[in-house]
Amino acid sequence: MPVSGSELVKLLPGRKPCKDCGFPTCFAFAMKLATGGTTPDKCPYLSDEVKAKIEEMLAPAIKLVVIGTGENKVEVGNEEVVYRHEKTYVHPPGIAILVSDSESEEKVNEKIKKVTELKYSWVGLTLKAEMIAIKNDSKNKDRFVSLVKKIYESTDKALILISDDLDTLFSARDICFDRRPLLYGITKENIDSAIPKIKERPTPIGLKGDSIEDLIPMTKKLKENGIDDAILDPGSKDVLEAIRDQTFIRRAAIKQGFRPLGYPTIAFPCFMAKDGIKEILLASVFVIKFASIVVLSDFDQYTLLPLLVLRLNVYTDPRFPMAVEEKYYEIGEPDEYSPVLVTSNWALTYFIVYSAIEATKIPSFLCVKDTEGLGVLTGWAAGKFTGDSVAAMIRRSGIEARIKHKKLVIPGRVARIKGELEDALPGWEVIVGPREATGIGAFLPEFVKTLRK
Ligand code: SF4
């Protein structure tokens, strides 16, 4: 639950505005604290105890946990809402493929290849699975450790290590400690023995309970020992239980502010379904219903894509359309006589226009005007694709230094801005291009001849 400034101000010293924090009053400081605009250490008169209490109150309802490192790190948690329509979800669930140390070397290699090579380009983003979960089915420590070593050395994916045996688990952890693996599953039976080992080399910990109730004392115990990077598995046996458990944990953390359940969760559709298609359907339920990591027994290019697209859609901020950066883009290797076209920054428009130009094989410049994610015509209607604003963008972009001509192609749908644009860009000739991107294939080859002349 978000904390208010009036709750925080009760903890502040209330000195006659000393302003040492940079704010005119304690209340102004408290209001800024509540919105994340400053930090408690800016007030020099807070005791360590009060500072810690304020930090606890300001902490996100669901802890941010980072698994993996560098470009391949997976950040989960930090969510602020139960329902996406309330605001947005922040960190998409990590998708993991399960590799068992009982599987053949051929199968293991095939899975590693899939998780490292399967990638999809989608509205300018690269969609892929991020994690490998390695399971100690063989119960053989050496076999598990050598598989972890092989995967650690052959990929840079984030790792989940799964073993019931603590000695095996921590031996494997020591191999890939610098990759910040998730260690799963610590239980109420072995948590006391695990804590000293965890403290030796801290990494995120996956807690496995038979129920939600099992998890509460475990997270409390970790916290008392200064360990706060936990991932929860409530041990759901089937999909109905799983939806109930995931929803309960999310609501308890966000609506009730119940800290012992304020952690990301992990779900294992791989253990709930025998059939590959059913497993992907279950995984899609977990993507929608709050899981922070989803572990699959296997996937291929056909089953992974819909899951990744669903995840993208659920975790795209509904308040903002997908947009690309305002600047000029080079298509091919354009030179000083290459055509210059302009469009809006709605991702869909940009990629359609970009692809249509690319298909002509004519190196070109595509200038993209920030319309806050609106299409060309809607952007014009909203006053974000006017002659004046497009002219300002052209000047800002630096495109004039790249070309020897001054001819700019605008979309046919906004032919009406031609006059205004020419007035605002002295010396430029504005050419009205096709109304639809499908017309670029016929238009551009003829237009480029006029530039070369
Ligand atoms: Fe209040 Fe502390 Fe700011 Fe002084 S420094 S105004 S006591 S919050």
XYZ file of C-alpha atoms and ligand atoms in Angstrom:
461
model
C 0.000 0.000 0.000
C 1.465 3.382 -0.911
C 2.427 5.401 2.151
C 1.192 9.003 2.445
C 3.122 12.143 3.335
C 0.913 12.707 6.374
C 1.886 9.260 7.755
C 5.584 9.975 7.208
C 5.542 13.464 8.721
C 4.627 11.959 12.102
C 8.080 10.330 12.162
C 10.026 13.480 11.285
C 11.631 15.700 13.940
C 9.270 18.628 13.333
C 11.961 21.224 14.031
C 11.043 24.791 13.287
C 11.842 24.618 9.607
C 15.587 24.163 9.654
C 15.453 23.400 5.910
C 18.631 21.312 6.125
C 16.959 18.698 3.945
C 16.500 21.259 1.181
C 12.737 21.599 1.737
C 10.980 24.499 3.449
C 9.199 22.322 6.066
C 9.154 18.775 7.423
C 5.773 18.329 5.762
C 7.128 19.317 2.336
C 9.983 16.840 2.868
C 7.515 14.104 3.869
C 5.380 14.716 0.778
C 8.434 14.414 -1.437
C 9.530 11.249 0.390
C 6.143 9.665 -0.243
C 6.466 10.160 -3.991
C 10.051 8.881 -4.142
C 11.461 12.344 -4.905
C 13.975 12.279 -2.050
C 15.463 9.888 0.518
C 15.326 9.805 4.347
C 19.086 10.358 4.690
C 18.611 13.971 3.503
C 17.293 14.857 6.983
C 20.345 14.792 9.286
C 18.241 14.618 12.450
C 16.698 11.165 11.974
C 17.880 8.335 14.217
C 18.994 5.120 12.525
C 15.901 3.460 13.890
C 13.509 6.027 12.390
C 15.424 6.039 9.127
C 15.090 2.239 8.910
C 11.378 2.475 9.705
C 10.810 5.051 6.967
C 12.798 2.970 4.488
C 10.663 -0.047 5.372
C 7.486 2.006 4.850
C 8.721 3.275 1.490
C 9.906 -0.119 0.229
C 7.919 -1.477 -2.738
C 5.091 -3.844 -1.790
C 6.816 -6.597 -3.753
C 10.576 -6.818 -3.415
C 12.664 -6.313 -6.526
C 14.826 -9.404 -7.054
C 17.551 -9.639 -9.694
C 18.679 -13.004 -11.051
C 21.599 -13.184 -13.470
C 23.957 -10.391 -14.419
C 24.735 -7.946 -17.198
C 22.523 -7.843 -20.250
C 20.973 -11.182 -19.317
C 19.860 -10.295 -15.830
C 16.194 -10.882 -15.077
C 14.554 -8.362 -12.761
C 11.305 -9.470 -11.131
C 8.984 -7.951 -8.543
C 8.553 -4.258 -7.696
C 4.961 -4.453 -8.892
C 2.617 -1.786 -7.582
C -0.840 -2.893 -8.690
C -2.973 -6.014 -8.677
C -4.777 -5.233 -11.927
C -3.039 -3.946 -15.012
C -5.818 -1.439 -15.724
C -4.962 0.307 -12.421
C -1.569 1.429 -13.770
C 0.876 -0.987 -15.370
C 2.868 -4.108 -14.581
C 6.556 -3.373 -14.356
C 8.752 -6.461 -14.723
C 7.703 -9.201 -17.149
C 8.070 -12.768 -15.866
C 11.296 -14.537 -16.798
C 10.654 -17.550 -19.044
C 12.885 -20.538 -18.256
C 13.486 -23.866 -19.970
C 13.998 -26.851 -17.652
C 17.096 -28.989 -18.179
C 17.441 -32.153 -16.109
C 20.670 -33.898 -15.204
C 18.882 -37.152 -16.074
C 18.394 -36.125 -19.680
C 20.745 -37.285 -22.433
C 23.567 -35.014 -23.501
C 21.894 -34.685 -26.893
C 18.646 -33.474 -25.320
C 20.491 -31.053 -23.027
C 22.402 -29.601 -25.986
C 19.192 -29.254 -27.962
C 17.545 -27.300 -25.134
C 20.563 -25.036 -24.658
C 20.525 -24.328 -28.390
C 16.829 -23.463 -28.296
C 17.011 -21.099 -25.376
C 20.040 -19.290 -26.762
C 19.007 -19.150 -30.416
C 15.215 -18.735 -30.481
C 14.588 -15.008 -30.873
C 11.841 -13.039 -32.551
C 11.833 -9.450 -33.838
C 8.569 -7.837 -32.814
C 7.776 -4.122 -33.252
C 11.423 -3.271 -32.873
C 11.971 -5.461 -29.821
C 13.698 -8.809 -29.520
C 11.524 -11.394 -27.790
C 13.230 -14.412 -26.211
C 13.288 -16.732 -23.198
C 15.832 -15.577 -20.633
C 16.507 -18.369 -18.151
C 17.667 -21.973 -17.803
C 16.443 -24.014 -14.820
C 18.777 -26.934 -14.071
C 17.246 -29.764 -12.028
C 19.029 -32.420 -10.010
C 16.758 -35.375 -10.903
C 19.639 -37.860 -10.857
C 20.268 -37.180 -7.125
C 23.920 -37.430 -8.086
C 25.925 -34.421 -6.913
C 28.817 -34.773 -9.375
C 26.489 -35.160 -12.316
C 24.482 -32.059 -11.344
C 27.540 -29.937 -10.656
C 29.116 -30.878 -13.974
C 25.889 -30.025 -15.850
C 25.711 -26.651 -14.099
C 29.348 -26.026 -15.048
C 28.711 -26.932 -18.676
C 25.668 -24.631 -18.935
C 27.394 -21.836 -17.029
C 30.351 -21.975 -19.407
C 28.365 -22.335 -22.614
C 25.661 -19.664 -22.119
C 25.269 -16.339 -20.372
C 21.605 -16.907 -19.467
C 20.260 -16.369 -15.961
C 20.287 -19.679 -14.063
C 17.912 -21.420 -11.657
C 19.493 -24.295 -9.719
C 17.033 -26.889 -8.416
C 18.006 -29.570 -5.922
C 16.545 -31.079 -2.743
C 20.024 -31.666 -1.389
C 21.643 -28.614 0.187
C 25.204 -29.825 -0.267
C 24.578 -30.377 -3.993
C 22.763 -27.063 -4.329
C 25.476 -24.975 -2.689
C 28.289 -26.807 -4.506
C 26.600 -25.890 -7.790
C 26.046 -22.340 -6.513
C 29.780 -21.969 -5.923
C 30.468 -22.717 -9.583
C 28.240 -19.993 -10.948
C 28.021 -17.623 -7.987
C 29.136 -14.629 -10.071
C 26.125 -15.211 -12.368
C 23.774 -14.586 -9.400
C 21.729 -17.788 -9.787
C 18.401 -18.464 -8.077
C 18.758 -21.376 -5.614
C 15.543 -23.400 -5.380
C 13.899 -24.859 -3.283
C 14.629 -24.143 0.308
C 11.926 -25.638 2.549
C 10.798 -25.229 6.148
C 12.696 -28.439 6.931
C 16.086 -27.306 5.651
C 15.976 -23.499 5.957
C 17.895 -23.417 9.268
C 20.768 -25.406 7.767
C 20.624 -23.344 4.576
C 20.834 -19.874 6.141
C 24.546 -19.967 7.128
C 25.405 -21.250 3.631
C 23.310 -18.545 1.975
C 25.037 -15.884 4.043
C 28.461 -17.101 2.906
C 27.712 -16.106 -0.709
C 24.318 -14.426 -1.005
C 22.234 -15.048 -4.123
C 18.427 -15.072 -4.596
C 16.641 -17.920 -2.809
C 13.592 -19.841 -4.020
C 11.377 -20.874 -1.092
C 9.201 -23.935 -1.585
C 6.185 -24.447 0.643
C 3.307 -26.912 0.695
C 1.031 -23.909 1.096
C 1.151 -20.126 1.402
C 1.128 -20.502 5.201
C 4.430 -22.405 4.989
C 6.103 -19.479 3.262
C 5.366 -16.807 5.867
C 7.661 -18.041 8.663
C 10.343 -18.770 6.084
C 10.474 -15.223 4.676
C 10.420 -13.863 8.240
C 13.344 -16.077 9.172
C 15.341 -15.008 6.115
C 14.636 -11.358 6.856
C 15.783 -11.739 10.480
C 19.043 -13.043 9.054
C 19.432 -10.135 6.676
C 18.398 -12.127 3.585
C 15.726 -10.416 1.529
C 16.108 -11.694 -2.039
C 13.476 -14.414 -2.053
C 11.173 -15.946 -4.639
C 8.045 -17.772 -3.450
C 6.575 -21.082 -4.563
C 3.353 -21.827 -2.675
C 3.418 -25.454 -3.890
C 0.170 -25.255 -5.907
C -0.840 -28.683 -7.180
C -3.108 -27.720 -10.081
C -4.127 -24.708 -12.099
C -7.061 -23.685 -9.891
C -4.936 -23.812 -6.764
C -2.211 -21.936 -8.607
C -4.488 -19.069 -9.654
C -5.852 -18.871 -6.125
C -2.386 -18.875 -4.543
C -0.806 -16.418 -6.963
C -3.746 -14.036 -6.565
C -3.709 -14.351 -2.768
C 0.011 -13.549 -2.584
C -0.305 -10.552 -4.907
C -3.312 -9.137 -3.071
C -1.809 -9.712 0.388
C 1.359 -7.875 -0.639
C -0.196 -4.962 -2.491
C -3.637 -4.432 -0.972
C -2.821 -5.410 2.625
C 0.833 -4.386 2.661
C 1.658 -7.813 4.182
C 5.458 -7.834 4.006
C 6.115 -11.573 4.583
C 4.401 -12.251 1.213
C 5.855 -9.203 -0.554
C 8.114 -11.205 -2.861
C 8.010 -12.335 -6.504
C 6.746 -15.847 -7.244
C 7.817 -18.799 -9.385
C 5.477 -21.191 -11.205
C 6.142 -24.602 -12.724
C 3.711 -25.435 -15.514
C 6.353 -28.037 -16.460
C 5.239 -30.152 -13.469
C 1.503 -29.557 -13.928
C 0.891 -30.648 -17.516
C 2.012 -33.665 -19.497
C 1.068 -32.273 -22.881
C 3.186 -29.497 -24.478
C 0.222 -27.414 -25.661
C -1.497 -27.661 -22.251
C 1.756 -26.609 -20.646
C 1.957 -23.461 -22.778
C -1.691 -22.689 -21.963
C -0.881 -23.027 -18.263
C 2.188 -20.856 -18.713
C 0.002 -18.180 -20.302
C -2.262 -18.306 -17.230
C 0.767 -17.664 -15.035
C 1.933 -14.795 -17.249
C -1.458 -13.158 -16.726
C -1.885 -14.213 -13.125
C 1.127 -12.754 -11.403
C 3.949 -15.315 -11.656
C 7.379 -13.670 -11.836
C 9.191 -16.701 -13.262
C 7.577 -19.402 -15.403
C 9.452 -22.668 -15.936
C 8.670 -24.760 -19.035
C 9.807 -28.344 -19.653
C 10.490 -27.501 -23.298
C 9.345 -25.267 -26.149
C 9.804 -24.748 -29.863
C 9.464 -21.791 -32.208
C 5.704 -22.299 -32.512
C 4.831 -22.555 -28.818
C 7.267 -19.951 -27.502
C 6.206 -17.082 -29.778
C 2.572 -16.758 -28.614
C 3.700 -16.889 -24.982
C 6.266 -14.129 -25.507
C 3.790 -11.953 -27.417
C 1.206 -12.416 -24.659
C 3.819 -11.413 -22.094
C 4.761 -8.347 -24.122
C 1.134 -7.276 -24.433
C 0.340 -7.777 -20.742
C 3.491 -5.945 -19.641
C 3.251 -3.029 -22.085
C 2.147 0.120 -20.280
C -1.466 0.646 -21.449
C -1.155 4.388 -20.881
C 1.440 4.819 -23.617
C 1.344 3.558 -27.211
C 4.477 1.785 -28.389
C 6.732 4.383 -29.899
C 10.222 4.767 -31.314
C 12.740 7.501 -30.628
C 12.519 10.808 -32.516
C 15.538 11.082 -34.829
C 16.532 10.283 -38.378
C 17.124 6.606 -39.154
C 19.363 5.289 -41.902
C 17.961 2.562 -44.132
C 20.773 0.807 -45.998
C 23.786 3.070 -46.466
C 22.371 6.398 -47.600
C 24.578 9.135 -49.086
C 24.118 12.851 -49.636
C 21.743 12.310 -52.578
C 19.535 9.755 -50.851
C 15.839 10.495 -50.326
C 14.585 11.877 -47.015
C 11.128 10.817 -45.842
C 9.259 11.710 -42.688
C 6.737 9.803 -40.570
C 5.390 9.647 -37.011
C 6.908 7.701 -34.093
C 4.052 5.236 -33.532
C 5.971 1.942 -33.653
C 3.525 0.319 -36.048
C 3.693 3.215 -38.526
C 7.457 3.416 -38.257
C 8.044 -0.286 -38.937
C 5.589 -0.416 -41.838
C 7.175 2.611 -43.514
C 10.707 1.402 -42.728
C 9.977 -2.041 -44.221
C 8.369 -0.529 -47.342
C 11.467 1.639 -47.942
C 13.802 -1.267 -47.217
C 11.958 -3.426 -49.754
C 12.805 -0.917 -52.526
C 16.529 -1.439 -51.754
C 17.012 2.329 -52.118
C 19.224 3.648 -49.293
C 17.215 6.392 -47.590
C 16.834 8.560 -44.512
C 13.634 8.211 -42.510
C 12.987 11.139 -40.155
C 10.702 10.245 -37.274
C 8.662 12.957 -35.564
C 7.623 12.395 -31.947
C 3.820 12.354 -31.954
C 3.641 10.642 -28.544
C 2.952 7.350 -30.256
C 0.146 8.547 -32.531
C -0.110 7.672 -36.231
C 0.469 10.359 -38.851
C -3.126 11.482 -39.386
C -4.134 11.190 -35.720
C -0.931 13.001 -34.814
C -1.809 15.827 -37.209
C -5.356 16.029 -35.762
C -3.850 16.228 -32.267
C -1.510 19.044 -33.332
C 1.620 16.883 -33.066
C 2.389 16.510 -36.780
C 1.938 20.076 -37.992
C 4.132 21.848 -40.550
C 5.795 23.939 -37.836
C 6.524 21.000 -35.525
C 7.841 18.780 -38.343
C 10.097 21.654 -39.483
C 11.455 22.052 -35.943
C 12.188 18.333 -35.780
C 13.998 18.400 -39.151
C 16.227 21.230 -37.904
C 16.876 19.459 -34.580
C 17.629 16.125 -36.211
C 20.806 17.238 -37.991
C 19.687 15.671 -41.280
C 20.571 18.869 -43.182
C 24.274 18.186 -42.582
C 23.964 14.734 -44.180
C 22.474 15.692 -47.559
C 23.171 17.956 -50.514
C 19.555 18.339 -51.659
C 16.685 19.827 -49.689
C 13.756 17.672 -50.654
C 11.512 16.156 -48.011
C 8.834 13.535 -48.685
C 5.777 13.758 -46.425
C 2.998 11.159 -46.125
C 0.166 11.739 -48.609
C -2.364 11.637 -45.770
C -1.054 14.958 -44.455
C -0.626 16.706 -47.822
C -2.281 19.719 -46.192
C 0.875 20.556 -44.167
C 2.993 21.069 -47.329
C 2.577 24.877 -47.503
C 3.080 25.432 -43.778
C 6.122 23.161 -43.787
C 7.745 24.942 -46.734
C 7.170 28.284 -44.978
C 8.803 26.952 -41.841
C 11.716 25.336 -43.725
C 12.999 27.994 -46.127
C 14.902 26.532 -49.078
C 13.280 23.106 -48.782
C 10.930 21.579 -51.317
C 8.241 19.409 -49.776
C 7.038 16.509 -51.893
C 3.763 14.788 -51.128
C 4.392 11.038 -51.069
C 1.931 8.158 -51.256
C -1.071 8.059 -48.907
C -0.261 4.487 -47.865
C 3.082 2.780 -47.222
C 2.135 0.239 -49.901
C 2.633 3.022 -52.454
C 6.284 3.579 -51.503
C 7.454 0.704 -53.723
C 6.179 2.492 -56.852
C 6.954 6.031 -55.688
C 10.523 5.858 -54.396
C 12.386 4.494 -57.471
C 10.956 7.311 -59.628
C 11.570 9.961 -56.997
C 15.202 8.965 -56.451
C 15.916 9.531 -60.179
C 14.975 13.207 -59.777
C 17.433 13.547 -56.886
C 20.313 11.973 -58.838
C 19.655 14.319 -61.769
Fe 12.409 18.792 9.030
Fe 14.625 17.283 8.932
Fe 13.972 18.869 6.871
Fe 14.815 19.955 9.151
S 16.018 18.636 7.808
S 13.038 20.617 7.881
S 13.949 18.538 10.648
S 12.842 17.123 7.624
